[in-house]
């Protein structure tokens, strides 16, 4: 047997290569053939209907589901998408390792593209559709802190066309004292209805802060600690954010009442890592991955009454359909 | 068979001497194995950011923590892989184990899912496979090549290796853009490339027969004892010193983008520039090293790196600065990566080749890791320009030290 193998090793090798290629091609063709079916599965009725990225369909196409749960698959391919006030921001791949933010108006005409310095993580549009923001992860300069990471958050004002490439250029004060840190990161912007006030996350060292900022004055002040990826409610009275509170230090979603300072935990959100989107003043949507599964969009009551329910499977990046 | 004569310093023609090509077929076959494996691993590297952030809806926070572990695990396994290969006279089998481990790990990504710890574990095992195979693989190249052609052979291997590394991200990009974002098919295609590499190694590459000479056993004591030999010890120290003064690619690219004033998207293209120059120049540089001396070319490569650092101070800007810097950076790799192994192969007797090469390589890798951690700490307090100036000073000092240390003993 061993002699036979030695004598015929070239033939055996070629046969093995053919088998690997055939097996791989068969698997991939079957998987890719199947992926279209997932996109046709109806979702669940929701408060408003949602727009999202369809991950289950494999092409990451922006899709919509109306309030009754009927799905329509679009043609725009995005890693992150958000729509508000008629404006859509789509964070997408342009070249190997290169990404851009593309901004569209309500007719689908492309208004502007901005090259991004890293992998898309968050995307938001203010309620008026005038202020667009995003956060990307920069993997190239993680040397800044050994074992650390780095983010860049950009803000684009469509009224003036002003582009802030990084919030790091704003003046920040931490607990009332001007900030002189070198190594700091910002992520997860949410803009108020005045199109000037915003909330975001500041991370530096092993701490994170919820910051409140002013776009015109280019300033930020810290509000409280350990609150990440804020999302302002449509009525402007509450902020939803993720905070490490679960077992094993996982994130959970919380809603803070800005007037009273009272914070409530949303049940069933353990392990979330997303910037929640308000569908209405009483309902939030967010994506979460179940162990070994695909990302799934959940809807949760903002007053913490009851468990979250599944809106769409194999989907992420929810925003309300107006 | 070819018997390495390592200390005579004379050119040593292969005894069977009937080669038509200057570079043995085995080197091309090992180059093919590396090309396929690099397509596989660079596909995954290019997919990881999208996979983690989009498919798993995770942020990077926990992933970076394991970087130190990777480097440590790779270094230890590199030494172990080299030593074991010598010990059991089976370079090929140890290399198969390393390539095989990395291949199988490609199938483990999807099952472990969104667990940062398990994902880090899979990546660590993937890199452990790389550590295990490097020493035996380089030893195989050196054992089948006449010593006068070692530079060329390693140059050809590194060229093929880098071609694979350039194709990997393109394959991932094509799949994402036109076929699918689903992780299953992407990891499966990556696995298939790796499996093809393992098949080429298993069925087409032959272990060169080394005669077992009594008294020439690659014991642990003898392998470590290689460092008692003056040229070997000085080479290891010199490579380590230069490694300490070598700043990481990531830092070079980030500074270059800032200094040249190019948009931040240029960051994604910079590694391509370096790799392109590396693959074009690796074989010619290897040939040059065979002619004028490997150590001389290795040393010259670091002088080119000093040129890169000086350009990072920004004597001019824009695309010319980026192009000049990346060309020099690629030439630096072409003049140092394979050439150091070609030089090392002339210092280590054949029966301890894998272990000896691993020692030289591990010293260099650990020094480079120490340098990147050091730079990280420096940057918390210093500006980019000051850090680059410090690097210029450190590399100049290392070059002077190494010049004085090595010159009389190993000028070849």
XYZ file of C-alpha atoms in Angstrom:
734
model
C 0.000 0.000 0.000
C 2.743 2.396 0.997
C 4.794 1.470 -2.070
C 1.792 1.943 -4.300
C 1.230 5.407 -2.807
C 4.859 6.343 -3.307
C 4.828 5.185 -6.930
C 1.547 6.888 -7.743
C 1.874 9.948 -5.541
C 1.522 12.390 -8.430
C -1.747 10.802 -9.569
C -3.071 10.589 -6.015
C -2.119 14.226 -5.417
C -3.890 15.400 -8.555
C -7.006 13.382 -7.656
C -6.974 14.870 -4.134
C -6.734 18.389 -5.583
C -9.626 17.744 -7.953
C -11.712 16.425 -5.041
C -10.975 19.493 -2.891
C -11.879 21.878 -5.724
C -15.042 19.918 -6.601
C -16.117 19.709 -2.951
C -15.485 23.408 -2.363
C -17.311 24.479 -5.521
C -20.302 22.249 -4.700
C -20.583 23.660 -1.178
C -20.245 27.274 -2.275
C -22.709 26.923 -5.166
C -25.253 25.288 -2.836
C -24.798 27.940 -0.124
C -24.998 30.841 -2.558
C -27.999 29.257 -4.273
C -29.749 29.003 -0.904
C -29.075 32.532 0.202
C -31.809 34.039 -1.972
C -34.496 32.059 -0.147
C -33.686 33.573 3.241
C -34.398 37.038 1.877
C -37.926 36.047 0.893
C -38.957 34.959 4.401
C -41.554 37.342 5.814
C -40.747 39.164 9.067
C -42.923 40.227 11.975
C -45.298 43.165 12.092
C -43.659 46.143 13.831
C -44.469 49.606 15.154
C -43.439 51.453 12.009
C -41.789 49.162 9.544
C -38.009 49.023 9.314
C -35.250 49.536 6.795
C -32.249 47.260 7.308
C -29.297 45.451 5.765
C -30.300 41.950 4.688
C -27.405 39.739 5.875
C -29.302 36.471 5.414
C -29.553 37.025 1.674
C -25.766 37.172 1.503
C -25.553 40.277 -0.686
C -26.039 42.792 2.145
C -28.792 44.537 0.178
C -30.753 47.308 1.852
C -34.301 46.039 2.314
C -37.481 47.344 3.837
C -40.260 45.666 5.757
C -43.571 47.479 6.108
C -45.539 47.632 9.372
C -47.409 44.458 8.398
C -44.166 42.469 7.946
C -43.954 42.322 4.132
C -40.401 42.517 2.814
C -39.027 44.332 -0.230
C -35.409 43.758 -1.242
C -33.612 46.762 -2.737
C -30.448 47.036 -4.818
C -28.159 49.160 -2.619
C -25.329 47.142 -1.052
C -24.189 48.408 2.364
C -22.409 47.286 5.515
C -24.372 49.849 7.550
C -27.342 51.950 6.532
C -29.570 54.552 8.201
C -32.409 56.636 6.817
C -34.129 59.675 8.360
C -35.765 62.826 7.010
C -35.479 61.503 3.453
C -31.683 61.174 3.682
C -29.974 57.766 3.535
C -26.370 57.099 4.526
C -24.816 53.884 3.256
C -21.392 52.767 4.505
C -19.938 50.411 1.920
C -16.874 48.626 0.551
C -15.183 50.355 -2.407
C -11.774 48.654 -2.835
C -10.057 45.830 -0.958
C -9.783 47.272 2.546
C -11.302 50.661 1.581
C -14.746 51.996 2.497
C -16.868 55.080 1.866
C -19.957 56.800 3.214
C -22.431 57.466 0.382
C -25.277 59.902 1.053
C -28.553 59.738 -0.946
C -31.645 61.957 -1.013
C -35.236 60.711 -0.954
C -35.268 60.167 -4.735
C -32.217 57.902 -4.499
C -29.872 60.447 -6.101
C -26.360 60.327 -4.691
C -25.543 63.617 -2.928
C -22.019 62.971 -1.738
C -19.440 60.303 -0.976
C -16.812 60.536 1.739
C -13.873 58.091 1.889
C -13.657 56.354 5.284
C -10.435 55.531 7.122
C -11.595 52.143 8.486
C -14.246 49.430 8.737
C -17.822 50.752 9.202
C -19.296 50.352 12.656
C -22.117 52.937 13.171
C -24.195 55.163 10.886
C -26.806 57.816 11.784
C -28.843 60.590 10.171
C -30.526 63.343 12.213
C -34.342 63.430 12.188
C -34.323 66.352 9.717
C -32.027 64.443 7.347
C -29.487 67.294 7.496
C -26.714 65.869 9.714
C -25.062 62.570 8.808
C -22.574 60.811 11.078
C -20.605 57.567 11.184
C -18.028 55.663 13.178
C -15.377 53.370 11.705
C -12.828 51.062 13.295
C -9.259 51.740 12.282
C -7.201 48.568 12.484
C -3.957 50.026 11.137
C -3.062 52.132 14.154
C -3.955 49.838 17.032
C -0.277 50.230 18.011
C -1.362 53.403 19.801
C -2.064 51.341 22.867
C -0.732 47.799 22.790
C -3.726 45.494 22.511
C -6.031 48.447 21.983
C -8.156 49.707 19.145
C -8.964 52.979 17.546
C -12.114 54.564 16.114
C -12.813 57.602 13.922
C -16.132 59.359 14.046
C -17.081 61.746 11.258
C -19.952 64.234 10.978
C -21.239 65.704 7.709
C -23.503 68.770 7.713
C -25.458 68.664 4.440
C -26.705 72.282 4.825
C -23.208 73.807 4.647
C -21.388 70.797 3.248
C -19.015 70.959 6.237
C -17.232 67.669 6.894
C -15.749 66.963 10.326
C -13.433 64.039 9.643
C -12.900 63.261 13.301
C -14.523 64.409 16.548
C -11.006 64.368 18.011
C -10.642 67.903 16.600
C -13.377 69.181 18.984
C -12.514 70.627 22.428
C -13.592 68.217 25.178
C -13.835 68.708 28.911
C -13.961 65.672 31.187
C -15.836 66.179 34.464
C -15.442 69.936 34.028
C -11.679 69.919 33.338
C -10.287 70.549 29.820
C -9.106 67.286 28.289
C -5.446 67.007 27.301
C -5.313 63.271 26.598
C -3.532 62.054 23.475
C -5.119 58.656 23.225
C -8.879 58.983 23.001
C -11.594 57.600 20.779
C -15.121 58.723 19.993
C -17.940 56.598 18.672
C -21.699 56.370 18.172
C -23.132 59.853 17.472
C -26.815 60.790 17.844
C -27.962 64.297 16.858
C -30.883 66.213 18.428
C -33.748 67.835 16.496
C -32.014 71.253 16.706
C -29.362 69.763 14.353
C -26.651 71.140 16.637
C -26.722 69.308 19.976
C -25.414 65.755 19.907
C -24.483 62.879 22.172
C -21.611 60.439 21.603
C -19.231 58.105 23.442
C -15.732 59.038 24.550
C -13.359 56.186 25.340
C -9.929 56.714 26.850
C -7.857 54.201 28.749
C -10.298 51.713 30.269
C -13.077 54.285 30.814
C -15.951 55.416 28.637
C -18.152 58.493 28.989
C -21.408 59.684 27.514
C -20.591 63.125 26.107
C -22.926 65.952 25.077
C -21.627 68.128 22.268
C -22.273 71.282 20.289
C -21.570 71.026 16.529
C -21.305 74.787 15.876
C -19.098 75.516 18.900
C -17.107 72.298 18.272
C -17.142 71.385 21.959
C -18.060 68.369 24.092
C -18.602 67.852 27.824
C -18.938 64.538 29.678
C -22.388 63.691 31.077
C -21.867 60.355 32.840
C -19.588 57.327 32.779
C -19.883 53.896 31.162
C -22.580 54.681 28.578
C -21.829 53.826 24.940
C -23.507 54.283 21.554
C -26.242 56.710 22.650
C -29.490 57.124 20.741
C -31.784 60.073 21.443
C -35.542 59.411 21.519
C -37.692 61.228 18.914
C -39.290 63.344 21.702
C -35.765 64.260 22.899
C -36.467 63.286 26.525
C -34.525 60.016 26.789
C -31.245 58.473 25.643
C -30.817 54.747 25.022
C -27.292 53.319 25.298
C -25.380 50.139 25.940
C -23.562 49.668 29.204
C -21.540 46.807 30.651
C -23.796 45.306 33.269
C -24.444 41.700 32.350
C -22.753 38.599 33.655
C -19.221 38.244 32.220
C -19.179 41.987 31.589
C -21.434 41.856 28.526
C -23.372 44.899 27.341
C -27.051 45.525 28.030
C -29.334 48.275 26.762
C -30.427 51.021 29.135
C -32.744 54.003 28.716
C -31.920 57.184 30.640
C -34.560 59.804 31.353
C -32.663 63.068 30.805
C -34.874 65.176 33.104
C -34.918 62.871 36.133
C -31.608 61.065 35.553
C -33.411 57.767 36.099
C -31.912 54.787 34.236
C -33.827 51.619 33.374
C -32.473 48.343 31.987
C -34.196 46.773 28.987
C -34.830 43.090 29.713
C -33.469 40.443 27.343
C -30.828 42.694 25.791
C -27.851 40.891 27.339
C -24.915 40.618 24.903
C -26.049 43.452 22.619
C -23.369 45.387 20.709
C -25.272 47.918 18.617
C -26.424 51.530 18.590
C -30.162 51.173 19.193
C -32.605 52.939 16.844
C -35.885 54.441 18.101
C -38.765 53.241 15.897
C -41.261 55.390 17.854
C -41.197 57.147 21.243
C -42.055 53.837 22.858
C -40.155 51.221 20.811
C -36.473 50.568 20.096
C -34.851 48.274 17.528
C -31.376 46.779 17.642
C -29.400 43.901 16.112
C -27.877 41.112 18.157
C -26.237 37.800 17.226
C -27.324 34.607 18.918
C -24.495 32.167 19.653
C -23.434 30.594 16.364
C -26.199 32.324 14.444
C -26.806 35.287 12.207
C -27.547 38.819 13.362
C -31.221 39.320 14.174
C -33.195 42.558 14.582
C -35.216 42.795 17.793
C -37.863 45.269 18.903
C -37.958 46.243 22.560
C -40.394 48.391 24.545
C -38.617 51.559 25.696
C -40.278 51.443 29.132
C -38.732 48.003 29.798
C -42.134 46.327 29.838
C -41.683 42.829 28.489
C -39.110 40.827 26.557
C -37.796 41.858 23.116
C -39.384 40.226 20.077
C -37.767 39.195 16.813
C -38.533 41.537 13.890
C -36.270 40.145 11.128
C -33.732 37.305 11.108
C -30.487 37.537 9.176
C -30.594 41.332 9.283
C -28.837 44.274 10.931
C -28.657 48.093 10.925
C -32.365 48.878 11.566
C -33.918 52.301 11.051
C -37.621 53.277 11.097
C -39.434 53.666 7.789
C -41.053 57.101 8.015
C 23.170 13.693 -2.066
C 24.131 17.228 -1.330
C 26.079 17.581 1.883
C 26.180 21.040 3.351
C 29.628 22.178 4.194
C 29.028 25.165 6.297
C 32.250 26.260 7.777
C 34.693 26.013 4.910
C 33.474 29.188 3.286
C 34.181 27.668 -0.118
C 31.554 27.292 -2.813
C 30.087 23.879 -2.604
C 28.600 22.317 -5.729
C 26.000 19.593 -5.322
C 27.531 16.171 -5.592
C 24.905 14.870 -7.997
C 25.398 18.070 -9.978
C 23.005 17.373 -12.908
C 20.599 20.265 -12.402
C 19.354 22.116 -15.389
C 17.723 24.880 -13.392
C 19.676 26.907 -10.889
C 16.694 26.809 -8.561
C 15.586 23.265 -7.657
C 12.038 22.150 -8.445
C 11.403 21.586 -4.742
C 11.834 25.330 -4.156
C 9.180 26.109 -6.778
C 6.905 23.493 -5.209
C 7.415 24.971 -1.722
C 6.796 28.379 -3.269
C 3.500 27.054 -4.634
C 2.566 25.714 -1.190
C 3.278 29.135 0.329
C 1.434 30.948 -2.469
C -1.729 28.870 -1.927
C -1.445 29.124 1.869
C -0.978 32.880 1.718
C -4.029 33.332 -0.506
C -5.914 31.400 2.174
C -4.602 33.296 5.192
C -4.704 36.765 3.616
C -8.286 36.106 2.480
C -9.175 35.642 6.143
C -7.129 38.641 7.292
C -8.947 40.830 4.757
C -12.341 39.412 5.755
C -11.862 39.637 9.540
C -12.856 43.305 10.047
C -16.089 42.884 8.073
C -16.725 39.474 9.645
C -16.336 40.715 13.206
C -18.142 44.037 12.794
C -20.942 43.010 10.435
C -21.499 39.244 10.532
C -20.912 38.945 14.276
C -22.087 42.463 15.237
C -19.101 42.697 17.564
C -16.664 45.511 18.174
C -12.945 44.978 18.280
C -12.485 45.735 21.929
C -11.714 42.234 23.123
C -9.881 40.997 20.040
C -6.754 43.138 20.275
C -5.865 41.726 23.675
C -4.615 38.505 22.148
C -1.989 40.094 19.915
C 0.782 39.538 22.449
C -0.267 35.925 22.902
C -0.041 35.308 19.126
C 3.514 36.570 18.976
C 4.611 34.544 21.985
C 2.940 31.349 20.763
C 4.385 31.746 17.264
C 7.912 32.335 18.593
C 7.908 29.322 20.920
C 6.418 27.020 18.300
C 8.890 28.210 15.703
C 11.748 27.081 17.917
C 9.970 23.817 18.744
C 9.054 23.141 15.088
C 12.632 23.649 13.944
C 14.132 21.535 16.690
C 11.680 18.641 16.282
C 12.132 18.595 12.497
C 15.907 18.180 12.919
C 15.524 15.689 15.706
C 13.282 13.275 13.785
C 14.843 14.023 10.357
C 11.387 14.885 9.069
C 11.224 18.503 7.960
C 8.428 17.756 5.566
C 6.184 16.045 8.103
C 6.554 18.853 10.648
C 5.820 21.394 7.914
C 2.725 19.353 6.925
C 1.540 19.486 10.547
C 1.949 23.286 10.578
C 0.276 23.912 7.220
C -2.436 21.372 8.106
C -3.226 22.993 11.448
C -3.679 26.401 9.808
C -5.843 24.878 7.060
C -8.175 23.084 9.488
C -8.570 26.233 11.598
C -10.235 27.962 8.602
C -13.170 25.605 9.148
C -13.342 26.434 12.872
C -14.199 30.132 12.493
C -17.893 29.685 11.687
C -18.690 27.079 14.396
C -17.147 29.178 17.206
C -19.289 32.162 16.198
C -19.524 35.377 18.165
C -17.333 34.488 21.119
C -14.306 36.759 21.408
C -12.399 34.210 23.472
C -12.988 31.273 21.094
C -12.321 33.461 18.057
C -9.017 34.527 19.600
C -8.238 30.869 20.288
C -8.850 29.871 16.658
C -6.651 32.727 15.439
C -3.911 31.743 17.882
C -3.936 28.120 16.645
C -3.941 29.383 13.054
C -0.785 31.375 13.759
C 0.683 28.548 15.805
C 0.586 26.510 12.591
C 2.539 29.263 10.880
C 5.123 29.195 13.649
C 5.479 25.431 13.451
C 6.060 25.267 9.694
C 8.403 28.190 9.059
C 11.657 26.658 10.349
C 11.291 23.235 8.670
C 10.108 24.863 5.421
C 13.103 27.207 5.219
C 15.387 24.307 6.153
C 13.933 22.263 3.262
C 14.657 25.093 0.844
C 18.231 25.356 2.083
C 18.820 21.589 2.070
C 17.833 21.091 -1.578
C 19.694 24.144 -2.903
C 23.437 24.335 -3.680
C 24.907 26.876 -1.288
C 25.974 29.230 -4.090
C 22.311 29.658 -5.121
C 20.738 30.000 -1.662
C 19.921 33.700 -2.050
C 18.203 33.130 -5.392
C 16.230 30.155 -4.049
C 14.928 32.062 -1.027
C 14.214 35.022 -3.316
C 12.090 32.860 -5.626
C 10.235 31.420 -2.614
C 9.510 34.850 -1.115
C 8.345 36.161 -4.509
C 5.806 33.357 -4.824
C 4.778 33.739 -1.179
C 4.116 37.459 -1.663
C 2.129 36.882 -4.864
C -0.234 34.746 -2.766
C -0.392 37.423 -0.073
C -1.451 39.979 -2.708
C -4.096 37.747 -4.245
C -5.799 36.853 -0.943
C -7.433 40.252 -0.295
C -8.470 40.475 -3.974
C -10.257 37.112 -3.737
C -12.102 38.274 -0.617
C -13.038 41.578 -2.235
C -14.354 39.852 -5.365
C -16.431 37.435 -3.267
C -17.894 40.211 -1.111
C -18.673 42.465 -4.056
C -20.140 39.945 -6.450
C -20.985 36.708 -4.681
C -21.691 36.761 -0.976
C -21.032 38.264 2.424
C -21.957 35.007 4.141
C -19.031 33.744 6.205
C -19.569 30.042 5.385
C -18.565 30.176 1.690
C -15.725 32.637 2.312
C -14.060 30.517 4.993
C -14.684 27.389 2.882
C -12.900 28.881 -0.149
C -10.048 29.963 2.120
C -9.872 26.396 3.465
C -9.789 24.979 -0.085
C -6.760 27.116 -1.025
C -4.995 25.997 2.165
C -5.918 22.354 1.524
C -4.521 22.557 -2.037
C -1.278 23.853 -0.521
C -1.123 20.939 1.918
C -1.757 18.470 -0.949
C 1.076 19.937 -3.023
C 3.347 19.597 0.002
C 2.268 16.051 0.890
C 2.283 14.519 -2.587
C 4.737 16.553 -4.659
C 7.488 17.632 -2.261
C 10.062 15.039 -1.227
C 11.965 15.068 2.018
C 15.663 15.297 1.083
C 17.565 12.317 2.437
C 20.054 13.363 5.053
C 22.535 10.722 6.018
C 22.417 10.000 9.696
C 25.985 10.375 10.835
C 26.727 9.041 14.303
C 27.614 11.899 16.599
C 25.683 14.376 14.469
C 22.445 14.309 16.397
C 20.343 17.421 16.736
C 20.119 17.279 20.501
C 18.644 20.208 22.380
C 22.073 20.938 23.814
C 23.696 20.930 20.384
C 20.988 23.157 18.891
C 21.242 25.721 21.669
C 25.004 25.251 21.458
C 24.886 26.668 17.917
C 24.962 30.039 19.617
C 28.414 29.263 20.931
C 29.692 29.366 17.397
C 30.950 32.884 16.835
C 29.442 33.658 13.417
C 26.073 32.183 14.343
C 25.988 34.064 17.634
C 26.996 37.346 16.062
C 24.477 36.938 13.236
C 21.670 36.296 15.722
C 22.657 39.289 17.849
C 23.032 41.510 14.785
C 19.640 40.489 13.334
C 18.102 41.114 16.755
C 19.711 44.538 17.093
C 18.471 45.580 13.662
C 15.061 44.093 14.528
C 14.881 46.273 17.630
C 15.359 49.331 15.419
C 12.759 48.176 12.853
C 9.423 49.919 13.297
C 6.255 48.046 12.404
C 4.653 48.342 8.958
C 1.464 49.761 10.467
C 3.374 52.665 11.971
C 5.317 53.311 8.745
C 2.053 53.487 6.764
C 0.216 55.708 9.256
C 3.098 58.200 9.442
C 3.554 58.114 5.679
C -0.117 58.917 5.118
C 0.066 61.870 7.524
C 3.403 63.230 6.228
C 2.559 62.850 2.538
C -0.817 64.535 3.046
C -2.634 61.825 1.089
C -6.264 61.011 1.999
C -6.706 58.396 4.706
C -8.052 55.903 2.145
C -4.488 55.707 0.814
C -3.727 53.711 3.979
C -5.482 50.696 2.461
C -3.274 50.819 -0.645
C 0.092 51.327 1.043
C 0.678 47.681 2.039
C 0.030 46.791 -1.621
C 2.820 49.160 -2.702
C 5.318 47.584 -0.325
C 4.256 44.041 -1.273
C 4.476 44.774 -5.004
C 8.039 46.052 -4.702
C 8.924 43.137 -2.420
C 7.725 40.523 -4.895
C 9.347 42.219 -7.893
C 12.704 42.632 -6.165
C 12.971 39.497 -3.990
C 14.501 37.254 -6.682
C 16.922 39.858 -8.142
C 18.005 40.792 -4.597
C 18.573 37.097 -3.832
C 20.734 36.785 -6.975
C 22.647 39.895 -5.972
C 23.146 38.422 -2.501
C 24.590 35.239 -4.034
C 27.054 37.338 -5.987
C 28.170 40.059 -3.583
C 27.476 38.384 -0.239
C 24.296 37.741 1.709
C 25.232 39.569 4.856
C 26.255 42.598 2.834
C 22.838 42.699 1.114
C 21.025 42.113 4.425
C 22.965 44.994 5.957
C 22.336 47.141 2.866
C 18.621 46.414 3.181
C 18.601 48.065 6.579
C 20.411 51.069 5.128
C 17.452 51.311 2.714
C 15.156 51.168 5.762
C 17.063 54.107 7.211
C 16.247 55.847 3.915
C 12.548 55.128 4.546
C 12.779 56.678 8.031
C 14.479 59.780 6.640
C 11.697 60.126 4.059
C 9.152 59.844 6.901
C 10.572 63.121 8.225
C 8.975 64.668 5.124
C 11.634 66.263 2.904
C 8.868 66.549 0.271
C 5.259 65.402 0.133
C 2.392 63.984 -1.854
C 2.454 60.974 -4.137
C 6.219 61.204 -4.893
C 6.999 60.826 -1.181
C 4.601 57.893 -0.796
C 5.939 56.169 -3.938
C 9.592 56.633 -2.974
C 9.016 55.471 0.606
C 7.007 52.401 -0.358
C 9.549 51.425 -3.044
C 12.372 51.618 -0.509
C 10.260 49.764 2.061
C 9.583 46.939 -0.413
C 13.286 46.796 -1.349
C 14.126 46.584 2.355
C 11.994 43.445 2.642
C 13.418 41.994 -0.586
C 16.966 42.518 0.699
C 16.385 41.143 4.188
C 13.569 38.578 4.486
C 14.821 35.613 2.465
C 18.415 36.810 2.414
C 18.788 36.398 6.190
C 17.733 32.756 5.863
C 20.139 32.244 2.957
C 22.915 33.664 5.112
C 21.820 31.658 8.162
C 21.831 28.436 6.127
C 25.555 28.829 5.495
C 26.233 29.022 9.240
C 24.295 25.980 10.458
C 25.269 22.353 9.730
C 22.638 20.444 7.743
C 21.556 18.197 10.607
C 20.585 21.199 12.735
C 19.409 23.448 9.888
C 15.762 23.904 10.878
C 16.518 24.564 14.534
C 19.358 26.951 13.682
C 17.294 28.973 11.194
C 14.463 29.129 13.748
C 16.793 30.619 16.344
C 17.918 33.401 13.998
C 14.359 34.099 12.862
C 12.813 34.014 16.335
C 15.426 36.423 17.667
C 14.554 38.833 14.877
C 10.792 38.414 15.317
C 10.876 38.949 19.094
C 13.075 42.013 18.657
C 10.588 43.459 16.149
C 7.718 42.746 18.535
C 9.571 44.483 21.376
C 10.133 47.430 19.049
C 6.450 47.744 18.136
C 5.399 47.621 21.801
C 8.074 50.204 22.606
C 6.873 52.490 19.817
C 3.312 52.130 21.116
C 4.437 53.293 24.549
C 6.502 56.141 23.089
C 3.555 57.389 21.057
C 1.441 57.855 24.154
C 3.725 60.747 25.083
C 5.513 61.833 21.914
C 4.545 63.286 18.559
C 5.013 61.295 15.335
C 7.985 63.411 14.206
C 9.899 62.942 17.468
C 9.234 59.206 17.389
C 10.555 58.965 13.821
C 13.678 60.924 14.830
C 14.233 58.468 17.681
C 13.845 55.582 15.221
C 16.404 57.185 12.880
C 18.815 57.450 15.819
C 18.176 53.882 16.960
C 18.621 52.409 13.474
C 21.812 54.413 12.849
C 23.238 53.195 16.151
C 22.222 49.601 15.354
C 23.790 49.819 11.876
C 27.075 51.139 13.280
C 27.104 48.515 16.025
C 26.336 45.694 13.625
C 28.925 46.905 11.118
C 31.621 46.745 13.784
C 30.349 43.445 15.197
C 30.022 41.442 12.000
C 32.540 42.833 9.538
C 35.668 40.782 10.167
C 33.951 37.424 10.776
C 31.179 37.099 8.243
C 31.618 39.333 5.307
C 30.095 36.828 2.929
